[in-house]
Amino acid sequence: MKFTEGGFKKWGYELAQREFADALADGSLVIKDCIADAFLQNTLLTPEEYSVIATLNLNGDYVSDQLAAMVGGIGIAPGANINYRTGHAIFEATHGTAPNIAGKNVVNPCSIILSAVMMLQYLGWDKAAVLVEKALEENFMNGRATADLARFMPGGVTLSTTAFADEIAEKIESVNK
């Protein structure tokens, strides 16, 4: 791994120098490299120090799961892969298939819903994105969520996947009437 990670680090520095030389020179872009275990600790202690994380796939999986856990878990974290040069983009839930709870109507749909919000924003459909975000926020403020989140909310009410999604859809629909 040291060879591949070292090669990635070298490539990253070369790319940054080639693409962002002015920002590096004037200090508006700061690059920090760090080994994965120290980085995971740093993101817990000083997450505000990071805005973009470039890593290889395996470490990226660990990092994204940890960062998602910091805001409620992988059930709520959205995902996107965007190629800004070509304009191609894929938006997806960050979690796996969860076969142990498949078909039980208990899955938190927020990861895919928030991925859709990012897609709407990417497409420039900001009003639609805001409607979805506000509906989610209202449910959370009222302590209404799937079990994985409701347990952390004072007076939280556990909803099934279907009931949660229906409440979000109803809130969006009521604004559009």
Coordinates of N, CA, C and O in Angstrom, one line a residue:
M1 N 0.8 -1.2 0.0 CA 0.0 0.0 0.0 C 0.9 1.3 0.0 O 0.5 2.3 -0.6
K2 N 2.0 1.2 0.6 CA 2.8 2.4 0.7 C 3.2 2.8 -0.7 O 3.3 4.0 -1.0
F3 N 3.5 1.9 -1.6 CA 3.8 2.2 -3.0 C 2.7 2.9 -3.7 O 2.8 4.0 -4.3
T4 N 1.5 2.3 -3.6 CA 0.3 2.9 -4.3 C -0.1 4.2 -3.7 O -0.4 5.2 -4.4
E5 N -0.1 4.3 -2.4 CA -0.4 5.6 -1.7 C 0.6 6.6 -2.0 O 0.3 7.8 -2.2
G6 N 1.9 6.2 -2.0 CA 3.0 7.2 -2.3 C 2.9 7.7 -3.7 O 3.1 8.9 -4.0
G7 N 2.5 6.8 -4.6 CA 2.3 7.2 -6.0 C 1.2 8.1 -6.2 O 1.2 9.1 -6.9
F8 N 0.1 7.9 -5.4 CA -1.1 8.8 -5.5 C -0.7 10.1 -4.9 O -1.1 11.2 -5.5
K9 N 0.0 10.2 -3.8 CA 0.4 11.4 -3.2 C 1.3 12.2 -4.2 O 1.1 13.4 -4.4
K10 N 2.3 11.6 -4.8 CA 3.1 12.2 -5.8 C 2.3 12.8 -6.9 O 2.5 14.0 -7.3
W11 N 1.4 12.0 -7.5 CA 0.5 12.4 -8.6 C -0.3 13.6 -8.1 O -0.5 14.6 -8.8
G12 N -0.9 13.6 -6.9 CA -1.7 14.7 -6.4 C -0.9 16.0 -6.3 O -1.5 17.0 -6.7
Y13 N 0.3 15.9 -5.8 CA 1.1 17.1 -5.7 C 1.4 17.7 -7.1 O 1.4 18.9 -7.3
E14 N 1.7 16.8 -8.0 CA 2.0 17.2 -9.4 C 0.8 17.9 -10.0 O 0.9 18.9 -10.7
L15 N -0.4 17.3 -9.8 CA -1.6 17.8 -10.4 C -1.9 19.2 -9.8 O -2.3 20.1 -10.5
A16 N -1.8 19.3 -8.5 CA -2.1 20.5 -7.8 C -1.1 21.6 -8.3 O -1.6 22.8 -8.6
Q17 N 0.1 21.3 -8.5 CA 1.1 22.3 -9.0 C 0.7 22.7 -10.4 O 0.8 23.9 -10.7
R18 N 0.3 21.8 -11.2 CA 0.0 22.1 -12.6 C -1.3 22.8 -12.7 O -1.4 23.8 -13.5
E19 N -2.3 22.4 -12.0 CA -3.7 23.0 -12.1 C -4.0 24.2 -11.2 O -4.8 25.0 -11.6
F20 N -3.3 24.3 -10.1 CA -3.6 25.3 -9.1 C -2.4 26.0 -8.6 O -2.3 26.4 -7.4
A21 N -1.4 26.3 -9.4 CA -0.1 26.9 -9.0 C -0.3 28.2 -8.4 O 0.3 28.6 -7.4
D22 N -1.2 29.1 -8.9 CA -1.5 30.4 -8.4 C -2.1 30.3 -7.0 O -1.7 31.1 -6.1
A23 N -3.0 29.5 -6.8 CA -3.7 29.3 -5.5 C -2.7 28.8 -4.4 O -2.7 29.1 -3.3
L24 N -1.8 27.9 -4.9 CA -0.8 27.4 -3.9 C 0.2 28.5 -3.6 O 0.5 28.6 -2.4
A25 N 0.6 29.3 -4.6 CA 1.5 30.4 -4.3 C 1.0 31.4 -3.4 O 1.7 31.9 -2.5
D26 N -0.3 31.8 -3.6 CA -0.8 32.9 -2.7 C -1.4 32.4 -1.4 O -1.9 33.2 -0.6
G27 N -1.4 31.1 -1.2 CA -1.8 30.5 0.1 C -3.4 30.3 0.2 O -3.9 29.9 1.2
S28 N -4.1 30.6 -0.9 CA -5.5 30.3 -0.9 C -5.9 28.9 -1.0 O -7.0 28.5 -0.7
L29 N -4.9 28.0 -1.4 CA -5.1 26.6 -1.4 C -4.0 26.0 -0.6 O -2.8 26.2 -0.8
V30 N -4.4 25.2 0.4 CA -3.5 24.5 1.3 C -3.7 23.1 1.2 O -4.8 22.6 1.3
I31 N -2.6 22.3 0.9 CA -2.7 20.9 0.8 C -2.0 20.3 2.0 O -0.9 20.7 2.4
K32 N -2.7 19.3 2.6 CA -2.1 18.6 3.7 C -2.1 17.1 3.4 O -3.1 16.6 3.0
D33 N -1.0 16.5 3.5 CA -1.0 15.0 3.4 C -0.9 14.4 4.8 O -0.3 15.0 5.6
C34 N -1.5 13.2 4.9 CA -1.5 12.6 6.2 C -1.8 11.1 6.1 O -2.5 10.7 5.1
I35 N -1.2 10.3 6.9 CA -1.5 8.9 6.8 C -2.9 8.7 7.4 O -3.4 9.5 8.2
A36 N -3.5 7.6 6.9 CA -5.0 7.4 7.1 C -5.4 7.4 8.6 O -6.4 8.0 9.0
D37 N -4.6 6.7 9.4 CA -5.0 6.6 10.8 C -5.0 7.9 11.5 O -5.9 8.3 12.3
A38 N -4.0 8.7 11.3 CA -3.9 10.1 11.9 C -5.0 11.0 11.3 O -5.6 11.8 12.0
F39 N -5.3 10.8 10.0 CA -6.3 11.6 9.3 C -7.7 11.3 10.0 O -8.4 12.3 10.2
L40 N -8.0 10.1 10.2 CA -9.3 9.7 10.8 C -9.4 10.4 12.2 O -10.5 10.9 12.5
Q41 N -8.3 10.4 13.0 CA -8.4 11.1 14.2 C -8.6 12.6 14.0 O -9.4 13.3 14.7
N42 N -7.8 13.2 13.1 CA -7.9 14.7 12.8 C -9.4 15.1 12.4 O -9.8 16.1 12.8
T43 N -10.0 14.2 11.6 CA -11.4 14.6 11.2 C -12.4 14.6 12.4 O -13.4 15.3 12.3
L44 N -12.1 13.8 13.4 CA -12.9 13.8 14.6 C -12.6 15.1 15.4 O -13.5 15.7 16.0
L45 N -11.4 15.4 15.6 CA -10.9 16.5 16.4 C -11.1 17.9 15.8 O -11.4 18.8 16.5
T46 N -10.7 18.0 14.5 CA -10.7 19.3 13.8 C -11.3 19.2 12.4 O -10.6 19.4 11.4
P47 N -12.6 18.7 12.3 CA -13.1 18.5 11.0 C -13.2 19.8 10.1 O -13.2 19.8 8.9
E48 N -13.3 21.0 10.8 CA -13.4 22.2 10.1 C -12.1 22.5 9.2 O -12.1 23.4 8.4
E49 N -11.0 21.8 9.5 CA -9.8 22.0 8.7 C -9.8 21.4 7.3 O -8.9 21.6 6.5
Y50 N -10.9 20.7 7.0 CA -10.9 20.0 5.7 C -12.1 20.4 4.9 O -13.3 20.4 5.4
S51 N -11.9 20.6 3.6 CA -13.0 20.9 2.7 C -13.1 20.0 1.6 O -14.2 19.7 1.0
V52 N -11.9 19.5 1.1 CA -11.9 18.5 0.1 C -10.9 17.4 0.5 O -9.8 17.7 1.1
I53 N -11.3 16.2 0.3 CA -10.4 15.0 0.6 C -10.2 14.2 -0.6 O -11.1 13.8 -1.3
A54 N -8.9 14.0 -0.9 CA -8.5 13.2 -2.1 C -7.8 12.0 -1.5 O -6.9 12.1 -0.8
T55 N -8.4 10.8 -1.9 CA -7.8 9.6 -1.3 C -8.1 8.4 -2.3 O -8.9 8.5 -3.2
L56 N -7.4 7.3 -2.1 CA -7.7 6.1 -2.8 C -9.0 5.5 -2.3 O -9.5 5.8 -1.2
N57 N -9.5 4.6 -3.1 CA -10.8 4.0 -2.8 C -11.0 3.4 -1.4 O -11.9 3.7 -0.7
L58 N -10.1 2.5 -1.0 CA -10.2 1.8 0.2 C -10.2 2.8 1.4 O -11.1 2.8 2.2
N59 N -9.3 3.7 1.5 CA -9.2 4.7 2.5 C -10.5 5.6 2.4 O -11.0 6.0 3.4
G60 N -10.8 5.9 1.2 CA -12.0 6.8 1.0 C -13.3 6.1 1.6 O -14.1 6.8 2.1
D61 N -13.4 4.8 1.5 CA -14.5 4.1 2.1 C -14.5 4.2 3.6 O -15.5 4.5 4.2
Y62 N -13.4 4.1 4.2 CA -13.3 4.2 5.7 C -13.6 5.7 6.1 O -14.4 5.9 7.0
V63 N -13.0 6.6 5.4 CA -13.2 8.0 5.7 C -14.7 8.4 5.5 O -15.3 9.1 6.4
S64 N -15.3 8.0 4.4 CA -16.7 8.4 4.2 C -17.6 7.8 5.2 O -18.6 8.5 5.7
D65 N -17.3 6.6 5.7 CA -18.2 6.0 6.7 C -18.0 6.7 8.0 O -19.0 6.9 8.8
Q66 N -16.8 7.1 8.4 CA -16.5 7.8 9.6 C -17.2 9.2 9.6 O -17.9 9.6 10.5
L67 N -17.0 9.9 8.5 CA -17.6 11.2 8.4 C -19.1 11.1 8.4 O -19.8 12.0 9.0
A68 N -19.7 10.1 7.8 CA -21.1 10.0 7.8 C -21.6 9.7 9.2 O -22.7 10.2 9.7
A69 N -20.9 8.9 10.0 CA -21.2 8.5 11.3 C -21.3 9.8 12.2 O -22.1 9.9 13.1
M70 N -20.5 10.8 11.9 CA -20.4 12.0 12.7 C -21.7 12.8 12.5 O -22.0 13.7 13.3
V71 N -22.4 12.6 11.4 CA -23.7 13.4 11.2 C -24.9 12.5 11.3 O -26.0 13.0 10.8
G72 N -24.8 11.3 11.7 CA -26.0 10.5 11.9 C -25.9 9.1 11.3 O -26.8 8.3 11.5
G73 N -24.9 8.8 10.5 CA -24.7 7.5 10.0 C -24.7 7.4 8.5 O -25.2 8.4 7.8
I74 N -24.4 6.3 7.9 CA -24.4 6.2 6.4 C -25.8 6.2 5.9 O -25.9 6.4 4.7
G75 N -26.8 6.0 6.7 CA -28.1 6.1 6.2 C -28.6 7.5 5.8 O -29.6 7.7 5.2
I76 N -27.8 8.5 6.2 CA -28.2 9.9 5.9 C -27.2 10.6 5.0 O -27.5 11.7 4.5
A77 N -26.1 10.0 4.7 CA -25.0 10.7 3.9 C -25.3 10.5 2.4 O -25.4 9.4 2.0
P78 N -25.4 11.6 1.7 CA -25.5 11.5 0.2 C -24.2 11.1 -0.5 O -23.1 11.3 0.1
G79 N -24.3 10.7 -1.7 CA -23.1 10.4 -2.5 C -23.2 10.9 -3.9 O -24.3 10.9 -4.5
A80 N -22.1 11.4 -4.4 CA -22.1 11.8 -5.8 C -20.7 11.6 -6.4 O -19.7 11.7 -5.7
N81 N -20.6 11.3 -7.6 CA -19.4 11.2 -8.4 C -19.6 12.2 -9.6 O -20.4 11.9 -10.4
I82 N -18.8 13.3 -9.6 CA -19.0 14.3 -10.6 C -17.7 14.5 -11.4 O -16.7 14.8 -10.8
N83 N -17.8 14.5 -12.7 CA -16.7 14.8 -13.5 C -17.0 16.2 -14.1 O -17.8 16.4 -15.0
Y84 N -16.4 17.2 -13.5 CA -16.7 18.6 -13.8 C -16.2 19.0 -15.2 O -16.6 19.9 -15.8
R85 N -15.2 18.2 -15.7 CA -14.7 18.5 -17.1 C -15.7 18.0 -18.1 O -15.9 18.7 -19.1
T86 N -16.3 16.9 -17.9 CA -17.3 16.4 -19.0 C -18.7 16.7 -18.6 O -19.6 16.7 -19.5
G87 N -19.0 17.0 -17.4 CA -20.4 17.3 -17.0 C -21.2 16.0 -16.6 O -22.3 16.1 -16.1
H88 N -20.5 14.9 -16.7 CA -21.2 13.6 -16.3 C -21.2 13.5 -14.8 O -20.3 13.9 -14.1
A89 N -22.3 13.0 -14.3 CA -22.4 12.8 -12.8 C -23.3 11.6 -12.5 O -24.3 11.3 -13.2
I90 N -23.0 11.0 -11.4 CA -23.8 9.9 -10.9 C -24.1 10.3 -9.4 O -23.2 10.6 -8.7
F91 N -25.4 10.1 -9.0 CA -25.7 10.4 -7.6 C -26.3 9.1 -7.0 O -27.2 8.5 -7.7
E92 N -25.8 8.8 -5.8 CA -26.2 7.5 -5.3 C -26.2 7.5 -3.8 O -25.5 8.3 -3.2
A93 N -26.9 6.6 -3.2 CA -26.8 6.4 -1.7 C -25.4 5.9 -1.4 O -24.7 5.2 -2.2
T94 N -24.9 6.3 -0.2 CA -23.6 5.9 0.2 C -23.5 4.5 0.8 O -22.4 4.0 1.0
H95 N -24.6 4.0 1.3 CA -24.6 2.7 2.0 C -24.8 1.5 1.0 O -25.1 1.7 -0.2
G96 N -24.6 0.4 1.5 CA -24.8 -0.8 0.7 C -26.2 -1.3 0.6 O -27.2 -0.5 0.9
T97 N -26.4 -2.5 0.3 CA -27.8 -3.1 0.1 C -28.4 -3.5 1.4 O -29.7 -3.7 1.5
A98 N -27.7 -3.7 2.5 CA -28.3 -4.0 3.8 C -29.2 -5.2 3.8 O -30.4 -5.1 4.1
P99 N -28.8 -6.4 3.3 CA -29.7 -7.5 3.2 C -30.3 -8.0 4.5 O -31.4 -8.5 4.4
N100 N -29.7 -7.7 5.6 CA -30.3 -8.1 6.9 C -31.6 -7.3 7.2 O -32.4 -7.8 8.0
I101 N -31.8 -6.2 6.6 CA -33.1 -5.4 6.9 C -33.9 -5.2 5.6 O -34.9 -4.5 5.6
A102 N -33.4 -5.8 4.5 CA -34.2 -5.6 3.2 C -35.6 -6.2 3.4 O -35.8 -7.2 4.0
G103 N -36.6 -5.5 2.9 CA -37.9 -5.9 2.9 C -38.6 -5.7 4.2 O -39.8 -6.1 4.4
K104 N -38.0 -5.1 5.2 CA -38.6 -5.0 6.5 C -39.2 -3.6 6.8 O -39.7 -3.3 7.8
N105 N -39.1 -2.7 5.8 CA -39.7 -1.4 5.9 C -39.1 -0.5 7.0 O -39.8 0.2 7.7
V106 N -37.8 -0.7 7.3 CA -37.1 0.0 8.4 C -35.9 0.8 7.9 O -35.3 1.5 8.7
V107 N -35.6 0.8 6.6 CA -34.4 1.4 6.1 C -34.6 2.9 6.1 O -35.6 3.4 5.7
N108 N -33.5 3.6 6.4 CA -33.5 5.1 6.4 C -33.3 5.5 4.9 O -32.3 5.2 4.3
P109 N -34.3 6.2 4.2 CA -34.1 6.6 2.8 C -33.4 7.9 2.6 O -33.3 8.4 1.5
C110 N -32.9 8.5 3.7 CA -32.3 9.9 3.6 C -31.1 9.9 2.6 O -30.9 10.9 1.9
S111 N -30.3 8.9 2.6 CA -29.1 8.9 1.8 C -29.5 9.1 0.3 O -28.9 9.9 -0.4
I112 N -30.4 8.3 -0.1 CA -30.8 8.4 -1.6 C -31.6 9.7 -1.8 O -31.5 10.4 -2.8
I113 N -32.4 10.2 -0.8 CA -33.2 11.4 -0.9 C -32.2 12.6 -1.0 O -32.3 13.5 -1.9
L114 N -31.2 12.6 -0.1 CA -30.2 13.7 -0.2 C -29.3 13.6 -1.4 O -28.8 14.7 -1.9
S115 N -29.1 12.4 -1.9 CA -28.3 12.3 -3.2 C -29.2 12.9 -4.3 O -28.6 13.6 -5.2
A116 N -30.5 12.7 -4.2 CA -31.4 13.4 -5.2 C -31.4 14.9 -5.1 O -31.4 15.6 -6.1
V117 N -31.3 15.4 -3.9 CA -31.2 16.8 -3.6 C -29.9 17.4 -4.3 O -29.9 18.4 -5.0
M118 N -28.8 16.6 -4.1 CA -27.5 17.1 -4.8 C -27.7 17.1 -6.3 O -27.2 17.9 -7.0
M119 N -28.4 16.1 -6.8 CA -28.6 16.0 -8.3 C -29.5 17.2 -8.7 O -29.1 17.8 -9.7
L120 N -30.5 17.5 -8.0 CA -31.3 18.7 -8.3 C -30.5 20.0 -8.3 O -30.6 20.8 -9.2
Q121 N -29.6 20.1 -7.3 CA -28.8 21.3 -7.3 C -27.8 21.3 -8.5 O -27.6 22.3 -9.1
Y122 N -27.3 20.2 -8.8 CA -26.3 20.1 -9.9 C -27.0 20.4 -11.2 O -26.4 21.1 -12.1
L123 N -28.3 20.1 -11.3 CA -29.0 20.4 -12.5 C -29.6 21.8 -12.5 O -30.1 22.3 -13.5
G124 N -29.4 22.5 -11.4 CA -29.8 23.9 -11.3 C -31.3 24.0 -10.9 O -31.9 25.1 -11.0
W125 N -31.8 23.0 -10.4 CA -33.2 23.0 -9.9 C -33.3 23.2 -8.4 O -33.7 22.4 -7.6
D126 N -32.7 24.4 -8.1 CA -32.5 24.7 -6.7 C -33.8 24.8 -5.8 O -33.8 24.4 -4.7
K127 N -34.9 25.3 -6.4 CA -36.2 25.4 -5.7 C -36.7 24.0 -5.3 O -37.1 23.8 -4.2
A128 N -36.6 23.1 -6.2 CA -37.0 21.7 -5.9 C -36.1 21.1 -4.8 O -36.6 20.5 -3.8
A129 N -34.8 21.4 -4.9 CA -33.9 20.9 -3.8 C -34.2 21.4 -2.5 O -34.2 20.7 -1.5
V130 N -34.5 22.7 -2.4 CA -34.8 23.4 -1.2 C -36.1 22.8 -0.6 O -36.2 22.6 0.7
L131 N -37.1 22.5 -1.4 CA -38.4 22.0 -0.9 C -38.1 20.6 -0.2 O -38.7 20.3 0.9
V132 N -37.3 19.8 -0.8 CA -37.0 18.5 -0.2 C -36.2 18.7 1.1 O -36.6 18.0 2.1
E133 N -35.2 19.5 1.1 CA -34.4 19.8 2.3 C -35.3 20.3 3.4 O -35.2 19.8 4.6
K134 N -36.2 21.2 3.1 CA -37.1 21.8 4.2 C -38.0 20.7 4.7 O -38.3 20.7 5.9
A135 N -38.5 19.9 3.9 CA -39.4 18.8 4.3 C -38.6 17.8 5.3 O -39.2 17.5 6.3
L136 N -37.4 17.5 4.9 CA -36.6 16.6 5.8 C -36.3 17.4 7.1 O -36.5 16.8 8.2
E137 N -35.9 18.6 7.1 CA -35.6 19.4 8.3 C -36.9 19.4 9.2 O -36.7 19.3 10.4
E138 N -38.0 19.7 8.6 CA -39.2 19.7 9.4 C -39.5 18.4 10.2 O -39.8 18.4 11.3
N139 N -39.3 17.3 9.4 CA -39.5 16.0 10.1 C -38.5 15.8 11.2 O -38.9 15.4 12.3
F140 N -37.3 16.2 11.0 CA -36.2 16.0 12.0 C -36.5 16.9 13.2 O -36.3 16.5 14.3
M141 N -36.9 18.2 12.9 CA -37.2 19.1 14.0 C -38.4 18.6 14.9 O -38.4 18.9 16.1
N142 N -39.3 17.9 14.3 CA -40.4 17.3 15.0 C -40.1 15.9 15.6 O -41.0 15.2 16.1
G143 N -38.9 15.5 15.4 CA -38.5 14.2 16.0 C -39.0 13.0 15.2 O -39.2 11.9 15.8
R144 N -39.4 13.1 14.0 CA -40.0 12.1 13.2 C -39.0 11.5 12.2 O -38.6 12.2 11.2
A145 N -38.6 10.3 12.4 CA -37.6 9.7 11.5 C -37.6 8.2 11.6 O -38.4 7.6 12.4
T146 N -36.8 7.5 10.8 CA -36.7 6.1 10.9 C -35.9 5.8 12.2 O -35.3 6.7 12.8
A147 N -35.9 4.6 12.6 CA -35.4 4.2 13.9 C -34.0 4.6 14.2 O -33.6 5.0 15.3
D148 N -33.1 4.5 13.1 CA -31.7 4.8 13.3 C -31.5 6.2 13.7 O -30.5 6.6 14.4
L149 N -32.4 7.1 13.3 CA -32.2 8.6 13.7 C -33.1 8.9 14.8 O -32.8 9.7 15.7
A150 N -34.3 8.4 14.9 CA -35.3 8.8 15.9 C -34.8 8.5 17.3 O -35.1 9.2 18.3
R151 N -34.0 7.5 17.5 CA -33.4 7.1 18.8 C -32.5 8.2 19.4 O -32.3 8.3 20.6
F152 N -32.0 9.1 18.5 CA -31.2 10.2 19.0 C -31.9 11.5 19.2 O -31.4 12.5 19.7
M153 N -33.2 11.5 18.9 CA -34.0 12.7 19.0 C -34.8 12.8 20.3 O -35.5 11.8 20.6
P154 N -34.8 13.9 21.0 CA -35.7 13.9 22.2 C -37.2 13.7 21.8 O -37.7 14.4 20.9
G155 N -37.8 12.7 22.4 CA -39.2 12.4 22.1 C -39.3 11.8 20.7 O -40.4 11.9 20.1
G156 N -38.3 11.3 20.1 CA -38.3 10.8 18.7 C -39.3 9.8 18.5 O -39.6 8.9 19.3
V157 N -40.0 9.9 17.3 CA -41.0 9.0 16.9 C -40.5 8.1 15.7 O -40.0 8.7 14.7
T158 N -40.4 6.8 15.9 CA -39.9 5.9 14.9 C -41.0 5.7 13.8 O -42.1 5.3 14.1
L159 N -40.6 6.0 12.6 CA -41.4 5.7 11.4 C -40.9 4.7 10.5 O -39.6 4.5 10.5
S160 N -41.7 4.0 9.8 CA -41.2 3.0 8.8 C -40.7 3.8 7.7 O -40.9 5.0 7.5
T161 N -40.0 3.1 6.8 CA -39.4 3.7 5.6 C -40.6 4.4 4.8 O -40.5 5.5 4.4
T162 N -41.6 3.6 4.6 CA -42.8 4.1 3.8 C -43.4 5.3 4.5 O -43.7 6.3 3.8
A163 N -43.7 5.3 5.8 CA -44.3 6.4 6.5 C -43.4 7.6 6.4 O -43.9 8.7 6.2
F164 N -42.1 7.5 6.6 CA -41.2 8.6 6.6 C -41.2 9.2 5.2 O -41.4 10.4 5.0
A165 N -41.1 8.4 4.1 CA -41.1 8.9 2.7 C -42.4 9.6 2.4 O -42.5 10.6 1.8
D166 N -43.5 9.0 2.9 CA -44.9 9.6 2.6 C -45.0 11.0 3.3 O -45.5 11.9 2.7
E167 N -44.4 11.1 4.5 CA -44.5 12.4 5.2 C -43.7 13.5 4.4 O -44.1 14.6 4.3
I168 N -42.6 13.1 4.0 CA -41.7 14.0 3.2 C -42.5 14.4 1.9 O -42.5 15.6 1.6
A169 N -43.0 13.5 1.2 CA -43.7 13.8 0.0 C -44.9 14.6 0.2 O -45.2 15.6 -0.5
E170 N -45.7 14.4 1.3 CA -46.8 15.2 1.7 C -46.4 16.7 2.0 O -47.1 17.6 1.6
K171 N -45.3 16.8 2.7 CA -44.8 18.2 3.0 C -44.5 19.0 1.7 O -44.8 20.1 1.5
I172 N -43.8 18.3 0.8 CA -43.4 18.9 -0.5 C -44.7 19.2 -1.3 O -44.8 20.3 -1.9
E173 N -45.6 18.3 -1.4 CA -46.9 18.5 -2.1 C -47.7 19.7 -1.5 O -48.3 20.5 -2.3
S174 N -47.7 19.8 -0.2 CA -48.5 20.9 0.4 C -48.0 22.2 0.1 O -48.7 23.2 -0.1
V175 N -46.7 22.4 -0.1 CA -46.1 23.6 -0.5 C -46.4 24.0 -1.9 O -46.6 25.2 -2.3
N176 N -46.6 23.0 -2.8 CA -46.9 23.2 -4.2 C -48.3 23.4 -4.5 O -48.7 23.6 -5.7
K177 N -49.2 23.4 -3.5 CA -50.6 23.6 -3.8 C -51.0 25.0 -3.9 O -50.4 25.9 -3.3

